[in-house]
CSV table of C-alpha atoms in Angstrom, one decimal:
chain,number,residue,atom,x,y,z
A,283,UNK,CA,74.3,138.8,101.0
A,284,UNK,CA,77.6,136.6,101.8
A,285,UNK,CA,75.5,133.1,102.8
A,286,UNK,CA,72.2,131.3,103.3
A,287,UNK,CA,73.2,131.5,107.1
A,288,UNK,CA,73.1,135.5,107.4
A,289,UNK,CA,69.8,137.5,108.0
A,290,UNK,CA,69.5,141.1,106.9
A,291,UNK,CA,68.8,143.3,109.5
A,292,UNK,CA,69.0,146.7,107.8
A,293,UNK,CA,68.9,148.1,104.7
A,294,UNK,CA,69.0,151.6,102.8
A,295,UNK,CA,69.4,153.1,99.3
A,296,UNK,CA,71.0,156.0,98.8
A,297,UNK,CA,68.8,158.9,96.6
A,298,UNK,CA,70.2,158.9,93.3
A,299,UNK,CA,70.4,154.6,93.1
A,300,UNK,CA,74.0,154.8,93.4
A,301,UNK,CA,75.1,153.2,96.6
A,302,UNK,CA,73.2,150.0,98.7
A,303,UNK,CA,74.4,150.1,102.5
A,304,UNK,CA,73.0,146.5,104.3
A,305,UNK,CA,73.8,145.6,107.6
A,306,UNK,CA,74.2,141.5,107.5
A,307,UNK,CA,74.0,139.3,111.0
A,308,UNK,CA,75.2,135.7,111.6
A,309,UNK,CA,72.3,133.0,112.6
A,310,UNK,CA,75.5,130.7,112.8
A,311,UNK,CA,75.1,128.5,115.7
A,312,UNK,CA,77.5,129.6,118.3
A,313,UNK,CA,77.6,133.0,117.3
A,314,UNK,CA,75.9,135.7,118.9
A,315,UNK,CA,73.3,137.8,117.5
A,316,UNK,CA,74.5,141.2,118.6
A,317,UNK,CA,78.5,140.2,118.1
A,318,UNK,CA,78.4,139.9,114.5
A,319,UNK,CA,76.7,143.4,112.6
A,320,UNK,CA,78.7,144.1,109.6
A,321,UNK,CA,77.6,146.7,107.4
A,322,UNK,CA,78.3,146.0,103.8
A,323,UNK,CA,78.1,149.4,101.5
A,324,UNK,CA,77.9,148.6,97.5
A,325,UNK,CA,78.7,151.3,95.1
A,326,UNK,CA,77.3,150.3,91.3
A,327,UNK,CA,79.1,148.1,89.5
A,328,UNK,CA,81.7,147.8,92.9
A,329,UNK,CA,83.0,144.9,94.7
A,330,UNK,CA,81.2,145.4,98.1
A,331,UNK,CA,82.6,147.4,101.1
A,332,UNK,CA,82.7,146.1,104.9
A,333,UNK,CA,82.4,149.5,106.4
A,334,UNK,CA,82.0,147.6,110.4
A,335,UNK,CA,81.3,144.6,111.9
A,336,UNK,CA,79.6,146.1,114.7
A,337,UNK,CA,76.6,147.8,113.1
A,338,UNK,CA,72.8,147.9,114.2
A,339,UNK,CA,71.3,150.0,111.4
A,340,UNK,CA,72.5,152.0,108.8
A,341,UNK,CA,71.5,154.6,106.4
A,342,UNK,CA,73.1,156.6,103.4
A,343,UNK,CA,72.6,160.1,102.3
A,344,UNK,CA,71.8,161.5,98.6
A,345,UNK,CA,74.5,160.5,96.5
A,346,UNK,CA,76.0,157.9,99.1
A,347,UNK,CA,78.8,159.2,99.9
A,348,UNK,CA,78.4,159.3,103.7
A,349,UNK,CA,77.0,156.5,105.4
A,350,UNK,CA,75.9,156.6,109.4
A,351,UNK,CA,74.8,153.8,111.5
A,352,UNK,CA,74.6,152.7,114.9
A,353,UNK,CA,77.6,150.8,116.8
A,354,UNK,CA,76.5,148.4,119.0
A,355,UNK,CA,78.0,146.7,122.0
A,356,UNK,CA,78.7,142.5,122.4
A,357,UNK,CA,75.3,142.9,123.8
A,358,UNK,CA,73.4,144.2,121.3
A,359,UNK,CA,72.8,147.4,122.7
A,360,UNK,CA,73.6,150.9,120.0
A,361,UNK,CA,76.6,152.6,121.9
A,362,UNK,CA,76.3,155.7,119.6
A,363,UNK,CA,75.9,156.8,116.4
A,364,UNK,CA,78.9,156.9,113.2
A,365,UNK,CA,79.3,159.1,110.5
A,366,UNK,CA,81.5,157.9,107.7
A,367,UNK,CA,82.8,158.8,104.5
A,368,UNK,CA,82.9,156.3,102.2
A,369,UNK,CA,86.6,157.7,100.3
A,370,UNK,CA,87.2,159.9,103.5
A,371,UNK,CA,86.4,157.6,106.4
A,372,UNK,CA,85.2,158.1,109.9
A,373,UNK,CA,83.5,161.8,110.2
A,374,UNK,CA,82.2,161.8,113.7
A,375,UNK,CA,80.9,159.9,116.6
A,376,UNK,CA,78.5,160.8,118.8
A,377,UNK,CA,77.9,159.2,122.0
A,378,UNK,CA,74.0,158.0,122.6
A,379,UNK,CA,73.2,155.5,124.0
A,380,UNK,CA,70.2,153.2,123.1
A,381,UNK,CA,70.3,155.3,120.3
A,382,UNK,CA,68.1,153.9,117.8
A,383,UNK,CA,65.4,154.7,114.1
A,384,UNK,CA,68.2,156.8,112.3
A,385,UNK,CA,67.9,158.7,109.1
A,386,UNK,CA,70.1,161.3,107.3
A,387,UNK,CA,69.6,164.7,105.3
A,388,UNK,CA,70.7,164.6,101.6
A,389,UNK,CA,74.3,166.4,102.6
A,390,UNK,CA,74.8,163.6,105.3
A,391,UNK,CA,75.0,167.2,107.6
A,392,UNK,CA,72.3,165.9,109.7
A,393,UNK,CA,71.4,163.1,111.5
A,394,UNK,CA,68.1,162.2,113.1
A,395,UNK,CA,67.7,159.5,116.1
A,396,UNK,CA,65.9,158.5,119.1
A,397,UNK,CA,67.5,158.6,122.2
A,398,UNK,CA,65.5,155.6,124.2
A,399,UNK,CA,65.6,154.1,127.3
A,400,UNK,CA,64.7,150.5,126.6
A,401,UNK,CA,67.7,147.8,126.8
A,402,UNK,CA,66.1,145.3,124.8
A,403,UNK,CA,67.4,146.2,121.0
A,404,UNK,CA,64.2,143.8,119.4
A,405,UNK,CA,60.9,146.3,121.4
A,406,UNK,CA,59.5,149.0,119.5
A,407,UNK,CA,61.8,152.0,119.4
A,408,UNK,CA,60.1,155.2,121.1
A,409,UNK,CA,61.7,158.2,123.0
A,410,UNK,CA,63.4,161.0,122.6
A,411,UNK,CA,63.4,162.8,118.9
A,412,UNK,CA,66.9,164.6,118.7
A,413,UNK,CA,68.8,166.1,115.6
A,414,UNK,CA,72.4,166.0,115.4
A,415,UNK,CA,74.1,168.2,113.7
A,416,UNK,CA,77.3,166.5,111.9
A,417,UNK,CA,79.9,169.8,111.0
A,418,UNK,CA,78.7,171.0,114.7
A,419,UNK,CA,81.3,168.4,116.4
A,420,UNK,CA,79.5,166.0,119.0
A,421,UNK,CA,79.2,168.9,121.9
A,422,UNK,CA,75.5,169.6,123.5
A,423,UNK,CA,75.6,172.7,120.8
A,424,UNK,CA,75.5,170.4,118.1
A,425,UNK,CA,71.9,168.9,119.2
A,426,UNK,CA,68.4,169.4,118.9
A,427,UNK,CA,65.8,168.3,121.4
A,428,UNK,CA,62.9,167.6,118.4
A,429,UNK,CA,60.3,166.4,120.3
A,430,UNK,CA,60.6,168.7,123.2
A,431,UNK,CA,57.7,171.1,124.4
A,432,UNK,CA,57.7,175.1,123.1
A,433,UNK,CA,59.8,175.7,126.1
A,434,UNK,CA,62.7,173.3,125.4
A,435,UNK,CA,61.8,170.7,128.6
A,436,UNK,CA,60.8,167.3,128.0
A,437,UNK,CA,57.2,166.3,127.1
A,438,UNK,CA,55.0,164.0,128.3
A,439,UNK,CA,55.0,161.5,126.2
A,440,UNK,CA,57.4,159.4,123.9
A,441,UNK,CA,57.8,159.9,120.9
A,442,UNK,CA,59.2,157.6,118.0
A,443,UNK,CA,59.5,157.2,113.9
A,444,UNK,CA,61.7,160.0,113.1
A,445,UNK,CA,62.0,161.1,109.3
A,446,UNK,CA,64.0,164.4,108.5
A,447,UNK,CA,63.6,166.0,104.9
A,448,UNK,CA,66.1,165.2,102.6
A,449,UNK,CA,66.9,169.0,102.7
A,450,UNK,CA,67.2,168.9,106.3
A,451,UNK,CA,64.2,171.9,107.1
A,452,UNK,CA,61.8,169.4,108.5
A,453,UNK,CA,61.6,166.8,110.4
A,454,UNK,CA,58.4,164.3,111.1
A,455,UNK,CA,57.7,162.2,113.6
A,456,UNK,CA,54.7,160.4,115.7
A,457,UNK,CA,54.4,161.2,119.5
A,458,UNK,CA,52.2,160.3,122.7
A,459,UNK,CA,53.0,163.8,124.1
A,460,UNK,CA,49.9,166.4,124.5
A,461,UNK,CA,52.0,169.4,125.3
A,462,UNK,CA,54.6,169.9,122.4
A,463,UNK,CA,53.1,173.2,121.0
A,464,UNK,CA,51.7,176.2,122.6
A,465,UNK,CA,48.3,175.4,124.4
A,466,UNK,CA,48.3,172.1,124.7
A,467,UNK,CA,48.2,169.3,121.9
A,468,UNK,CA,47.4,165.4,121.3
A,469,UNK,CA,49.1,162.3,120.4
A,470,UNK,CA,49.5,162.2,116.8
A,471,UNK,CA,51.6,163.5,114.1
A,472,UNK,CA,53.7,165.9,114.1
A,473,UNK,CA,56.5,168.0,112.2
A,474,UNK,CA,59.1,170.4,113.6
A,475,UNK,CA,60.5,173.3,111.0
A,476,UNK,CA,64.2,173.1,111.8
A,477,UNK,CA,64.9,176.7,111.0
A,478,UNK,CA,62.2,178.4,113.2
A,479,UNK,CA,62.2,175.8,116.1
A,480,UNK,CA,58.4,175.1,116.4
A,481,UNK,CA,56.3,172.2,115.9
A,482,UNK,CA,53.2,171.7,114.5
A,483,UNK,CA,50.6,169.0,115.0
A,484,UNK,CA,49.6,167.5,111.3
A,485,UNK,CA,46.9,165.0,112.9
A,486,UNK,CA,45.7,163.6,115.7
A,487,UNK,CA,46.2,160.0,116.2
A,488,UNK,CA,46.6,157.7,119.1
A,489,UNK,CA,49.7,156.8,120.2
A,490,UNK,CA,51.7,154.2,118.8
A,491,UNK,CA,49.5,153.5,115.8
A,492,UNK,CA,51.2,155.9,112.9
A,493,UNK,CA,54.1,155.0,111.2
A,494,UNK,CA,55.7,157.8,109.1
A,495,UNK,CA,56.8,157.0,106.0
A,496,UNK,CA,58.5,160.2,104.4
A,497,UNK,CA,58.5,163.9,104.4
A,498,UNK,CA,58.5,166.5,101.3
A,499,UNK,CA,61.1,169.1,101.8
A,500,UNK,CA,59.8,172.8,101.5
A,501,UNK,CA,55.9,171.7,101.8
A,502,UNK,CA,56.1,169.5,104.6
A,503,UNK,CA,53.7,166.8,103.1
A,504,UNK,CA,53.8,163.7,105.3
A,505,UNK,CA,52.4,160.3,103.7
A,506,UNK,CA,52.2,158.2,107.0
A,507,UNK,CA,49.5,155.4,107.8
A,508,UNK,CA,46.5,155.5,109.3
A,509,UNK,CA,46.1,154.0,112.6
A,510,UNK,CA,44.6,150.8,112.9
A,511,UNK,CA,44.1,150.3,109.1
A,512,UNK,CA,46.2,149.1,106.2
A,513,UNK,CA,45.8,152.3,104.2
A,514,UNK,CA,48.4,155.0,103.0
A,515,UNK,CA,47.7,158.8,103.6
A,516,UNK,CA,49.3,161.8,102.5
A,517,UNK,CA,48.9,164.9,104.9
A,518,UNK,CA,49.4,168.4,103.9
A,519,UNK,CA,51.8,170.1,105.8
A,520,UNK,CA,50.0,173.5,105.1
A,521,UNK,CA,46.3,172.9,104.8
A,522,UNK,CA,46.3,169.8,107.5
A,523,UNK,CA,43.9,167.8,104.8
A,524,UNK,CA,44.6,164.4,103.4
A,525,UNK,CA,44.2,162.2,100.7
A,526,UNK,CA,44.4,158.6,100.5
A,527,UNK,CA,46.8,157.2,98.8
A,528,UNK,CA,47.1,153.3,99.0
A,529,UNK,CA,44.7,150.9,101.0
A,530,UNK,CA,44.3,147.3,101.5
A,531,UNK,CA,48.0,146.8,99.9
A,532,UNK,CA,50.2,147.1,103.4
């Protein structure tokens, strides 16, 4: 980190321990928060890279050789989402406001976001689970409604914490939505199979207590919290049970 003065806001490591990607912002009297975001990128043994000064959040994919994060306005607010290469440059840009909670596939060929509705950058994130994908260009094609009911309209609920599989088959996220799969549903956890389209409710919980944590790639194991306790879980994507993992240590 540059000085004393700056505060890290975001920070992300890519797969294979190459690459660091941190987003760095002034507390310099004078300055304002949300003018002064630059994303640093370091590459091992590497001077560091300032990738943008107007960064919210960043993350890497495998081998960190794409990097995506949010731009944000003067005013703090994420006007869309960048995908850069780090020896090829800018890859794409797509347009999202409030977009917000990103993460990457391995291949940097996906991006997952939420598209939210609150202006204030500091509340908790919840809203809309998309999936963009990258090599599809930035049309309505190229996204995925995630946390959308069997029918493709909006649910009922929001939805927030979005992980997608470093593979890019599955992505998992927590929702307050009772009608994203076929016959109802409930507030919980829940994980949608990229190739087939359909979501599937990995455990009930009430919403706004679960943070996910990650997701395997062909299994679609989940370790997550458990609401209202300090305790880490893993859920199995297939058989719905779960094991305990960590508790008392969060």
């Amino acid at each position: 980190i540059p000085g004393s003065a700056d505060e890290l806001r975001s920070l992300d490591l890519s797969a294979d321990g190459s690459t660091l990607a941190a987003v760095v912002r002034a507390r310099r009297p004078g300055v304002p928060d949300a003018e002064d975001g630059r994303l640093y990128v370091w590459r091992v043994r590497s001077s560091p890279l300032l990738v943008s000064t107007t960064a919210g959040e960043a993350v890497l994919n495998a081998d960190g050789s794409r990097v995506a994060y949010t731009h944000v306005s003067s005013s703090g607010l994420s006007l869309g989402i960048q995908v850069e290469g780090l020896q090829s440059g800018p890859v794409a840009f797509l347009s999202v406001p409030l977009a917000r909670s990103i993460t990457m596939s391995a291949d940097g060929s996906k991006v997952t976001y939420l598209r939210t509705s609150d202006a204030v950058p500091t509340a908790p994130a919840s809203g809309q689970v998309e999936m963009w994908r990258v090599s599809d260009g930035v049309g309505d094609d190229a996204i995925t409604r995630v946390s959308a009911t069997s029918s493709g309209e909006a649910a009922n609920g929001p939805s927030a914490n979005p992980v997608i599989a470093s593979d890019g088959t599955a992505i998992t996220f927590s929702s307050a939505a009772t009608d994203l799969v076929q016959g109802g549903g409930a507030a919980g956890l829940y994980r949608y199979d990229v190739a087939s389209g359909t979501r599937h409710l990995i455990a009930a919980a009430p919403p706004g207590t679960t943070r996910m944590v990650g997701v395997s790639e062909s299994t679609g194991a989940t370790v997550a919290e458990i609401p209202g306790t300090t305790t880490l879980a893993l859920y199995d994507g297939a058989t719905r049970g779960r094991t305990l993992l960590l508790t008392g240590l969060l």
